[in-house]
PDB file of C-alpha atoms in Angstrom:
ATOM      1  CA  MET Z 185       0.000   0.000   0.000  1.00  0.00           C
ATOM      2  CA  VAL Z 186       1.386   3.392  -1.016  1.00  0.00           C
ATOM      3  CA  LYS Z 187       1.757   5.710   1.959  1.00  0.00           C
ATOM      4  CA  PRO Z 188       1.276   9.503   1.640  1.00  0.00           C
ATOM      5  CA  LEU Z 189       4.346  11.741   1.771  1.00  0.00           C
ATOM      6  CA  GLN Z 190       5.263  12.992   5.208  1.00  0.00           C
ATOM      7  CA  PHE Z 191       7.715  15.805   5.868  1.00  0.00           C
ATOM      8  CA  LYS Z 192      10.086  16.157   8.773  1.00  0.00           C
ATOM      9  CA  GLY Z 193       8.501  17.992  11.686  1.00  0.00           C
ATOM     10  CA  GLU Z 194       4.989  17.560  10.286  1.00  0.00           C
ATOM     11  CA  LYS Z 195       2.419  16.548  12.874  1.00  0.00           C
ATOM     12  CA  LYS Z 196       0.437  13.404  12.198  1.00  0.00           C
ATOM     13  CA  SER Z 197      -3.272  14.091  11.762  1.00  0.00           C
ATOM     14  CA  ARG Z 198      -5.601  11.906  13.736  1.00  0.00           C
ATOM     15  CA  LYS Z 199      -8.687  10.484  12.130  1.00  0.00           C
ATOM     16  CA  ARG Z 200     -11.843  10.315  14.179  1.00  0.00           C
ATOM     17  CA  LYS Z 201     -13.945   7.218  13.781  1.00  0.00           C
ATOM     18  CA  VAL Z 202     -17.597   8.175  13.473  1.00  0.00           C
ATOM     19  CA  THR Z 203     -19.860   5.936  15.512  1.00  0.00           C
ATOM     20  CA  ASP Z 204     -23.503   5.140  14.854  1.00  0.00           C
ATOM     21  CA  THR Z 205     -24.574   7.674  17.472  1.00  0.00           C
ATOM     22  CA  ASP Z 206     -22.910  10.580  15.688  1.00  0.00           C
ATOM     23  CA  GLU Z 207     -25.629  10.944  13.075  1.00  0.00           C
ATOM     24  CA  VAL Z 208     -29.393  11.105  13.174  1.00  0.00           C
ATOM     25  CA  ILE Z 209     -29.413   9.694   9.640  1.00  0.00           C
ATOM     26  CA  PRO Z 210     -26.469   7.273   9.320  1.00  0.00           C
ATOM     27  CA  SER Z 211     -24.336   6.899   6.203  1.00  0.00           C
ATOM     28  CA  ASN Z 212     -23.503   3.298   5.325  1.00  0.00           C
ATOM     29  CA  ASP Z 213     -20.486   3.848   3.103  1.00  0.00           C
ATOM     30  CA  ASP Z 214     -18.241   6.135   5.144  1.00  0.00           C
ATOM     31  CA  SER Z 215     -16.724   5.189   8.461  1.00  0.00           C
ATOM     32  CA  ASN Z 216     -13.683   7.413   9.077  1.00  0.00           C
ATOM     33  CA  TYR Z 217     -13.503  11.198   8.743  1.00  0.00           C
ATOM     34  CA  PRO Z 218     -11.017  13.680  10.183  1.00  0.00           C
ATOM     35  CA  ALA Z 219     -12.269  15.931  12.931  1.00  0.00           C
ATOM     36  CA  VAL Z 220     -12.456  19.662  12.304  1.00  0.00           C
ATOM     37  CA  SER Z 221      -9.376  21.357  13.745  1.00  0.00           C
ATOM     38  CA  ASN Z 222     -10.143  24.427  15.818  1.00  0.00           C
ATOM     39  CA  PRO Z 223      -7.049  25.845  17.512  1.00  0.00           C
ATOM     40  CA  THR Z 224      -7.725  28.485  20.117  1.00  0.00           C
ATOM     41  CA  GLY Z 225      -5.277  31.333  19.936  1.00  0.00           C
ATOM     42  CA  SER Z 226      -2.272  29.277  18.881  1.00  0.00           C
ATOM     43  CA  GLY Z 227      -2.220  30.388  15.232  1.00  0.00           C
ATOM     44  CA  ARG Z 228      -2.377  33.703  13.499  1.00  0.00           C
ATOM     45  CA  GLU Z 229      -5.830  33.141  12.030  1.00  0.00           C
ATOM     46  CA  ASP Z 230      -8.948  33.268  14.171  1.00  0.00           C
ATOM     47  CA  ASP Z 231     -10.659  29.897  13.704  1.00  0.00           C
ATOM     48  CA  SER Z 232     -13.360  30.469  16.319  1.00  0.00           C
ATOM     49  CA  TRP Z 233     -16.994  30.236  15.217  1.00  0.00           C
ATOM     50  CA  VAL Z 234     -19.570  33.048  15.398  1.00  0.00           C
ATOM     51  CA  THR Z 235     -23.162  33.527  14.272  1.00  0.00           C
ATOM     52  CA  ALA Z 236     -23.825  35.150  10.896  1.00  0.00           C
ATOM     53  CA  GLU Z 237     -26.081  38.161  11.451  1.00  0.00           C
ATOM     54  CA  ALA Z 238     -26.697  39.347   7.878  1.00  0.00           C
ATOM     55  CA  PRO Z 239     -26.578  37.795   4.384  1.00  0.00           C
ATOM     56  CA  ALA Z 240     -23.381  39.768   3.700  1.00  0.00           C
ATOM     57  CA  ASP Z 241     -21.689  37.867   6.548  1.00  0.00           C
ATOM     58  CA  ILE Z 242     -22.198  34.476   4.912  1.00  0.00           C
ATOM     59  CA  ILE Z 243     -18.904  33.587   3.284  1.00  0.00           C
ATOM     60  CA  GLY Z 244     -16.236  30.968   3.928  1.00  0.00           C
ATOM     61  CA  PRO Z 245     -16.705  27.852   6.099  1.00  0.00           C
ATOM     62  CA  ILE Z 246     -20.186  27.629   7.675  1.00  0.00           C
ATOM     63  CA  ILE Z 247     -22.563  25.165   9.284  1.00  0.00           C
ATOM     64  CA  PHE Z 248     -26.373  25.094   9.089  1.00  0.00           C
ATOM     65  CA  ALA Z 249     -27.840  24.490  12.569  1.00  0.00           C
ATOM     66  CA  LEU Z 250     -31.300  22.938  12.089  1.00  0.00           C
ATOM     67  CA  PRO Z 251     -34.394  23.696  14.214  1.00  0.00           C
ATOM     68  CA  SER Z 252     -34.739  20.054  15.279  1.00  0.00           C
ATOM     69  CA  GLN Z 253     -35.473  18.901  18.837  1.00  0.00           C
ATOM     70  CA  GLU Z 254     -32.115  17.183  19.037  1.00  0.00           C
ATOM     71  CA  PRO Z 255     -29.317  19.589  17.981  1.00  0.00           C
ATOM     72  CA  CYS Z 256     -28.438  18.761  14.374  1.00  0.00           C
ATOM     73  CA  CYS Z 257     -26.866  20.418  11.367  1.00  0.00           C
ATOM     74  CA  LEU Z 258     -26.832  19.841   7.626  1.00  0.00           C
ATOM     75  CA  ALA Z 259     -24.107  17.460   6.417  1.00  0.00           C
ATOM     76  CA  CYS Z 260     -23.143  15.411   3.382  1.00  0.00           C
ATOM     77  CA  ASP Z 261     -21.123  12.262   2.725  1.00  0.00           C
ATOM     78  CA  SER Z 262     -18.625  11.500  -0.038  1.00  0.00           C
ATOM     79  CA  ASN Z 263     -21.399  10.171  -2.279  1.00  0.00           C
ATOM     80  CA  GLY Z 264     -23.285  13.464  -2.132  1.00  0.00           C
ATOM     81  CA  LYS Z 265     -26.000  12.275   0.233  1.00  0.00           C
ATOM     82  CA  VAL Z 266     -27.332  15.130   2.389  1.00  0.00           C
ATOM     83  CA  PHE Z 267     -28.463  14.287   5.904  1.00  0.00           C
ATOM     84  CA  ALA Z 268     -28.931  15.687   9.403  1.00  0.00           C
ATOM     85  CA  SER Z 269     -25.850  15.167  11.575  1.00  0.00           C
ATOM     86  CA  ARG Z 270     -25.845  15.510  15.342  1.00  0.00           C
ATOM     87  CA  ILE Z 271     -24.091  18.565  16.795  1.00  0.00           C
ATOM     88  CA  VAL Z 272     -21.705  17.640  19.591  1.00  0.00           C
ATOM     89  CA  ASN Z 273     -19.814  20.887  20.200  1.00  0.00           C
ATOM     90  CA  PHE Z 274     -22.041  23.497  21.847  1.00  0.00           C
ATOM     91  CA  VAL Z 275     -22.465  25.032  25.290  1.00  0.00           C
ATOM     92  CA  GLY Z 276     -25.541  24.130  27.297  1.00  0.00           C
ATOM     93  CA  GLU Z 277     -28.603  24.157  25.055  1.00  0.00           C
ATOM     94  CA  ASP Z 278     -27.523  27.216  23.075  1.00  0.00           C
ATOM     95  CA  LEU Z 279     -27.053  26.569  19.339  1.00  0.00           C
ATOM     96  CA  ALA Z 280     -25.546  30.055  19.073  1.00  0.00           C
ATOM     97  CA  THR Z 281     -22.368  28.390  20.384  1.00  0.00           C
ATOM     98  CA  ALA Z 282     -22.459  25.418  17.971  1.00  0.00           C
ATOM     99  CA  GLU Z 283     -19.258  24.328  16.222  1.00  0.00           C
ATOM    100  CA  PRO Z 284     -18.602  21.397  13.859  1.00  0.00           C
ATOM    101  CA  HIS Z 285     -16.765  18.289  14.985  1.00  0.00           C
ATOM    102  CA  ASP Z 286     -16.798  16.506  11.619  1.00  0.00           C
ATOM    103  CA  VAL Z 287     -15.706  17.870   8.211  1.00  0.00           C
ATOM    104  CA  ARG Z 288     -18.939  16.550   6.685  1.00  0.00           C
ATOM    105  CA  GLN Z 289     -20.837  19.224   8.613  1.00  0.00           C
ATOM    106  CA  VAL Z 290     -18.865  22.099   7.060  1.00  0.00           C
ATOM    107  CA  TRP Z 291     -19.909  23.920   3.877  1.00  0.00           C
ATOM    108  CA  VAL Z 292     -17.934  26.639   2.122  1.00  0.00           C
ATOM    109  CA  ALA Z 293     -20.181  29.566   1.186  1.00  0.00           C
ATOM    110  CA  CYS Z 294     -19.286  31.580  -1.901  1.00  0.00           C
ATOM    111  CA  ARG Z 295     -21.025  34.502  -3.597  1.00  0.00           C
ATOM    112  CA  ILE Z 296     -22.209  33.870  -7.158  1.00  0.00           C
ATOM    113  CA  ALA Z 297     -20.969  36.761  -9.306  1.00  0.00           C
ATOM    114  CA  GLY Z 298     -23.629  39.169 -10.534  1.00  0.00           C
ATOM    115  CA  THR Z 299     -26.369  37.817  -8.273  1.00  0.00           C
ATOM    116  CA  GLU Z 300     -27.491  37.853  -4.650  1.00  0.00           C
ATOM    117  CA  SER Z 301     -27.274  34.064  -4.538  1.00  0.00           C
ATOM    118  CA  ILE Z 302     -24.801  31.906  -2.641  1.00  0.00           C
ATOM    119  CA  SER Z 303     -23.388  28.468  -3.381  1.00  0.00           C
ATOM    120  CA  PHE Z 304     -22.430  25.974  -0.681  1.00  0.00           C
ATOM    121  CA  LYS Z 305     -19.646  23.484  -1.374  1.00  0.00           C
ATOM    122  CA  GLY Z 306     -19.274  20.304   0.678  1.00  0.00           C
ATOM    123  CA  TYR Z 307     -15.955  19.006   1.993  1.00  0.00           C
ATOM    124  CA  HIS Z 308     -15.583  16.596  -0.958  1.00  0.00           C
ATOM    125  CA  GLY Z 309     -16.096  19.281  -3.635  1.00  0.00           C
ATOM    126  CA  GLY Z 310     -19.770  18.739  -4.458  1.00  0.00           C
ATOM    127  CA  TYR Z 311     -22.200  21.684  -4.298  1.00  0.00           C
ATOM    128  CA  LEU Z 312     -25.406  21.652  -2.263  1.00  0.00           C
ATOM    129  CA  SER Z 313     -28.245  21.223  -4.761  1.00  0.00           C
ATOM    130  CA  CYS Z 314     -32.041  21.053  -4.682  1.00  0.00           C
ATOM    131  CA  ASP Z 315     -33.976  19.461  -7.565  1.00  0.00           C
ATOM    132  CA  LYS Z 316     -37.564  20.130  -8.661  1.00  0.00           C
ATOM    133  CA  PHE Z 317     -38.858  17.520  -6.207  1.00  0.00           C
ATOM    134  CA  GLY Z 318     -37.191  19.229  -3.247  1.00  0.00           C
ATOM    135  CA  ILE Z 319     -34.553  16.528  -2.815  1.00  0.00           C
ATOM    136  CA  LEU Z 320     -31.221  17.820  -1.523  1.00  0.00           C
ATOM    137  CA  SER Z 321     -27.896  16.408  -2.681  1.00  0.00           C
ATOM    138  CA  ALA Z 322     -24.241  17.455  -2.918  1.00  0.00           C
ATOM    139  CA  SER Z 323     -22.872  15.621  -5.927  1.00  0.00           C
ATOM    140  CA  GLN Z 324     -22.712  18.378  -8.556  1.00  0.00           C
ATOM    141  CA  GLU Z 325     -19.255  19.744  -9.391  1.00  0.00           C
ATOM    142  CA  ALA Z 326     -20.539  22.826 -11.221  1.00  0.00           C
ATOM    143  CA  ILE Z 327     -22.975  25.600 -10.264  1.00  0.00           C
ATOM    144  CA  SER Z 328     -26.363  25.947 -11.960  1.00  0.00           C
ATOM    145  CA  SER Z 329     -29.674  27.383 -10.759  1.00  0.00           C
ATOM    146  CA  GLU Z 330     -30.217  24.289  -8.596  1.00  0.00           C
ATOM    147  CA  GLU Z 331     -26.979  25.010  -6.712  1.00  0.00           C
ATOM    148  CA  SER Z 332     -27.930  28.643  -6.021  1.00  0.00           C
ATOM    149  CA  PHE Z 333     -29.567  29.746  -2.772  1.00  0.00           C
ATOM    150  CA  ARG Z 334     -30.636  32.939  -1.062  1.00  0.00           C
ATOM    151  CA  CYS Z 335     -30.385  33.455   2.686  1.00  0.00           C
ATOM    152  CA  ILE Z 336     -33.332  35.533   3.898  1.00  0.00           C
ATOM    153  CA  PRO Z 337     -33.049  36.897   7.459  1.00  0.00           C
ATOM    154  CA  THR Z 338     -35.888  36.103   9.846  1.00  0.00           C
ATOM    155  CA  PRO Z 339     -37.339  39.507  10.892  1.00  0.00           C
ATOM    156  CA  ASP Z 340     -38.107  38.676  14.528  1.00  0.00           C
ATOM    157  CA  SER Z 341     -35.076  36.471  15.222  1.00  0.00           C
ATOM    158  CA  ALA Z 342     -31.573  37.913  15.021  1.00  0.00           C
ATOM    159  CA  GLY Z 343     -29.036  35.556  13.477  1.00  0.00           C
ATOM    160  CA  MET Z 344     -31.671  33.266  11.937  1.00  0.00           C
ATOM    161  CA  PHE Z 345     -32.168  32.664   8.203  1.00  0.00           C
ATOM    162  CA  ASN Z 346     -34.537  30.985   5.775  1.00  0.00           C
ATOM    163  CA  VAL Z 347     -32.589  29.390   2.927  1.00  0.00           C
ATOM    164  CA  GLN Z 348     -34.498  29.744  -0.341  1.00  0.00           C
ATOM    165  CA  THR Z 349     -33.918  27.799  -3.552  1.00  0.00           C
ATOM    166  CA  GLU Z 350     -34.123  29.306  -7.043  1.00  0.00           C
ATOM    167  CA  ARG Z 351     -37.618  27.760  -7.293  1.00  0.00           C
ATOM    168  CA  GLU Z 352     -38.615  29.997  -4.358  1.00  0.00           C
ATOM    169  CA  LYS Z 353     -38.992  27.044  -1.991  1.00  0.00           C
ATOM    170  CA  PHE Z 354     -37.321  26.813   1.406  1.00  0.00           C
ATOM    171  CA  ILE Z 355     -35.075  24.239   3.054  1.00  0.00           C
ATOM    172  CA  THR Z 356     -37.096  22.660   5.838  1.00  0.00           C
ATOM    173  CA  ILE Z 357     -37.053  19.718   8.237  1.00  0.00           C
ATOM    174  CA  SER Z 358     -39.533  17.063   9.261  1.00  0.00           C
ATOM    175  CA  GLU Z 359     -38.794  14.763  12.149  1.00  0.00           C
ATOM    176  CA  ASP Z 360     -40.147  11.701  13.886  1.00  0.00           C
ATOM    177  CA  LEU Z 361     -38.844   9.559  16.719  1.00  0.00           C
ATOM    178  CA  LYS Z 362     -36.143   7.939  14.584  1.00  0.00           C
ATOM    179  CA  GLN Z 363     -34.762  10.555  12.242  1.00  0.00           C
ATOM    180  CA  VAL Z 364     -34.691  14.097  10.934  1.00  0.00           C
ATOM    181  CA  GLU Z 365     -35.394  14.534   7.229  1.00  0.00           C
ATOM    182  CA  VAL Z 366     -34.158  17.643   5.397  1.00  0.00           C
ATOM    183  CA  ARG Z 367     -35.841  18.763   2.183  1.00  0.00           C
ATOM    184  CA  GLY Z 368     -36.062  21.852  -0.006  1.00  0.00           C
ATOM    185  CA  ASP Z 369     -39.755  22.035  -0.850  1.00  0.00           C
ATOM    186  CA  ALA Z 370     -41.406  24.199   1.819  1.00  0.00           C
ATOM    187  CA  GLU Z 371     -43.807  26.727   0.311  1.00  0.00           C
ATOM    188  CA  LEU Z 372     -43.937  29.094   3.298  1.00  0.00           C
ATOM    189  CA  ILE Z 373     -41.585  30.311   6.014  1.00  0.00           C
ATOM    190  CA  SER Z 374     -42.183  28.575   9.338  1.00  0.00           C
ATOM    191  CA  PHE Z 375     -40.320  27.456  12.443  1.00  0.00           C
ATOM    192  CA  ASN Z 376     -39.066  24.373  10.565  1.00  0.00           C
ATOM    193  CA  THR Z 377     -37.496  26.513   7.820  1.00  0.00           C
ATOM    194  CA  THR Z 378     -35.610  28.781  10.249  1.00  0.00           C
ATOM    195  CA  LEU Z 379     -31.917  27.892  10.398  1.00  0.00           C
ATOM    196  CA  ARG Z 380     -28.994  29.349  12.307  1.00  0.00           C
ATOM    197  CA  ILE Z 381     -25.829  29.821  10.270  1.00  0.00           C
ATOM    198  CA  ARG Z 382     -22.526  29.634  12.108  1.00  0.00           C
ATOM    199  CA  MET Z 383     -19.328  30.801  10.430  1.00  0.00           C
ATOM    200  CA  GLN Z 384     -15.635  31.266  11.119  1.00  0.00           C
ATOM    201  CA  ALA Z 385     -14.978  34.606  12.781  1.00  0.00           C
ATOM    202  CA  ARG Z 386     -12.076  35.564  10.517  1.00  0.00           C
ATOM    203  CA  PHE Z 387     -14.419  35.786   7.512  1.00  0.00           C
ATOM    204  CA  LYS Z 388     -17.034  38.009   9.166  1.00  0.00           C
ATOM    205  CA  PRO Z 389     -16.736  41.492   7.585  1.00  0.00           C
ATOM    206  CA  LYS Z 390     -17.287  43.515  10.786  1.00  0.00           C
ATOM    207  CA  LEU Z 391     -14.796  41.527  12.828  1.00  0.00           C
ATOM    208  CA  LYS Z 392     -12.305  41.513   9.962  1.00  0.00           C
ATOM    209  CA  ALA Z 393     -12.547  45.293   9.577  1.00  0.00           C
ATOM    210  CA  SER Z 394     -12.200  45.762  13.338  1.00  0.00           C
ATOM    211  CA  LYS Z 395      -9.025  43.645  13.427  1.00  0.00           C
ATOM    212  CA  GLU Z 396      -7.536  45.509  10.468  1.00  0.00           C
ATOM    213  CA  SER Z 397      -8.309  48.819  12.200  1.00  0.00           C
ATOM    214  CA  LYS Z 398      -6.633  47.671  15.414  1.00  0.00           C
ATOM    215  CA  ALA Z 399      -3.622  46.467  13.432  1.00  0.00           C
ATOM    216  CA  ARG Z 400      -3.276  49.902  11.855  1.00  0.00           C
ATOM    217  CA  GLU Z 401      -3.366  51.499  15.313  1.00  0.00           C
ATOM    218  CA  LYS Z 402      -0.392  49.460  16.483  1.00  0.00           C
ATOM    219  CA  ILE Z 403       2.523  51.741  15.746  1.00  0.00           C
ATOM    220  CA  SER Z 404       4.969  53.048  18.329  1.00  0.00           C
ATOM    221  CA  ARG Z 405       6.115  56.600  18.948  1.00  0.00           C
ATOM    222  CA  LYS Z 406       9.638  55.595  17.876  1.00  0.00           C
ATOM    223  CA  GLU Z 407       8.385  54.271  14.521  1.00  0.00           C
ATOM    224  CA  LEU Z 408       6.494  57.518  13.914  1.00  0.00           C
ATOM    225  CA  GLU Z 409       9.524  59.598  14.843  1.00  0.00           C
ATOM    226  CA  ASP Z 410      11.705  57.560  12.471  1.00  0.00           C
ATOM    227  CA  VAL Z 411       9.261  58.243   9.623  1.00  0.00           C
ATOM    228  CA  VAL Z 412       9.008  61.990  10.364  1.00  0.00           C
ATOM    229  CA  GLY Z 413      12.730  62.367  11.084  1.00  0.00           C
ATOM    230  CA  ARG Z 414      12.461  64.186  14.423  1.00  0.00           C
ATOM    231  CA  ARG Z 415      11.012  63.923  17.908  1.00  0.00           C
ATOM    232  CA  LEU Z 416       7.246  64.303  18.215  1.00  0.00           C
ATOM    233  CA  ASN Z 417       5.118  65.730  20.985  1.00  0.00           C
ATOM    234  CA  ASP Z 418       2.088  63.884  22.398  1.00  0.00           C
ATOM    235  CA  ASP Z 419      -0.445  65.752  20.235  1.00  0.00           C
ATOM    236  CA  GLU Z 420       1.459  64.911  17.042  1.00  0.00           C
ATOM    237  CA  VAL Z 421       1.649  61.227  17.996  1.00  0.00           C
ATOM    238  CA  LYS Z 422      -2.103  61.099  18.645  1.00  0.00           C
ATOM    239  CA  ARG Z 423      -2.816  62.892  15.377  1.00  0.00           C
ATOM    240  CA  LEU Z 424      -0.671  60.493  13.335  1.00  0.00           C
ATOM    241  CA  LYS Z 425      -2.161  57.391  14.987  1.00  0.00           C
ATOM    242  CA  LYS Z 426      -5.660  58.696  14.317  1.00  0.00           C
ATOM    243  CA  ALA Z 427      -4.761  59.451  10.687  1.00  0.00           C
ATOM    244  CA  ARG Z 428      -3.361  55.920  10.311  1.00  0.00           C
ATOM    245  CA  VAL Z 429      -6.796  54.516  11.224  1.00  0.00           C
ATOM    246  CA  GLN Z 430      -8.785  57.006   9.130  1.00  0.00           C
ATOM    247  CA  GLY Z 431      -6.702  56.497   5.988  1.00  0.00           C
ATOM    248  CA  ASP Z 432      -5.020  59.900   5.595  1.00  0.00           C
ATOM    249  CA  TYR Z 433      -1.765  58.836   7.269  1.00  0.00           C
ATOM    250  CA  HIS Z 434       0.618  59.959   4.508  1.00  0.00           C
ATOM    251  CA  GLU Z 435      -0.968  63.407   4.264  1.00  0.00           C
ATOM    252  CA  ALA Z 436      -0.665  63.822   8.020  1.00  0.00           C
ATOM    253  CA  ILE Z 437       3.009  62.789   7.893  1.00  0.00           C
ATOM    254  CA  LEU Z 438       3.685  65.473   5.287  1.00  0.00           C
ATOM    255  CA  ASP Z 439       1.884  68.102   7.387  1.00  0.00           C
ATOM    256  CA  VAL Z 440       3.919  67.209  10.474  1.00  0.00           C
ATOM    257  CA  ARG Z 441       7.170  67.318   8.489  1.00  0.00           C
ATOM    258  CA  VAL Z 442       6.317  70.738   7.052  1.00  0.00           C
ATOM    259  CA  LYS Z 443       5.380  72.010  10.515  1.00  0.00           C
ATOM    260  CA  GLY Z 444       8.731  70.783  11.834  1.00  0.00           C
ATOM    261  CA  LYS Z 445      10.627  72.696   9.147  1.00  0.00           C
ATOM    262  CA  HIS Z 446       8.689  75.888   9.878  1.00  0.00           C
ATOM    263  CA  ASP Z 447       9.424  75.577  13.606  1.00  0.00           C
ATOM    264  CA  LYS Z 448      13.101  75.015  12.839  1.00  0.00           C
ATOM    265  CA  TYR Z 449      13.505  78.268  10.882  1.00  0.00           C
ATOM    266  CA  SER Z 450      11.138  80.456  12.915  1.00  0.00           C
TER     267      SER Z 450
END
């Protein structure tokens, strides 16, 4: 058996064996899948999970938390079968803290150019699709109208969405004692069509902009003095730091340099 290449110093990845209790609807063909890595503060990127609050937030890795009695999310197997998978990682009974533990639960959201629609790619490369009968699958490798969805916010519930197909039907659930079935044929918005979308924090526009702003603020007095070419007083330092955040940093540098020359010859 040919073994995969392994480089010196590379950590071995552990595979998590999925037991029968991990899914509400079991998959017969797949038995071993790697767990989703979620380092906390050890890397440069923020891999924590937050709730999407607006359609514009929905980009990058996400999970669909379903409104089922037992906490579940939308998942797919390597054959493109879409099913409800049990959520293991959450605090208390709050799905606003849900995180994936299995790569099959993760979808990559991507904007479709020129439209308001979004595509969702499964871990194996297949796109989430809904046919004319409302049957969901994830076996298509290209995007058509059946792989296009709109995420409509629920007016009275912050962070909740109704996922609409191009046929203007909604993804919904039906459940009995044994299983949760997920379909895409609901005519009207209801409790069963209301999903919570969780996403990685580093892709959320507001958080990303906030981090970039804080990064721009991080400049020392010495660095500013080196750029200007002289010592600065407290007011000049504050002014330059503020300009760095607001985007007119270079203009402010020129003003401070000119002021320094005037003071020198006055």
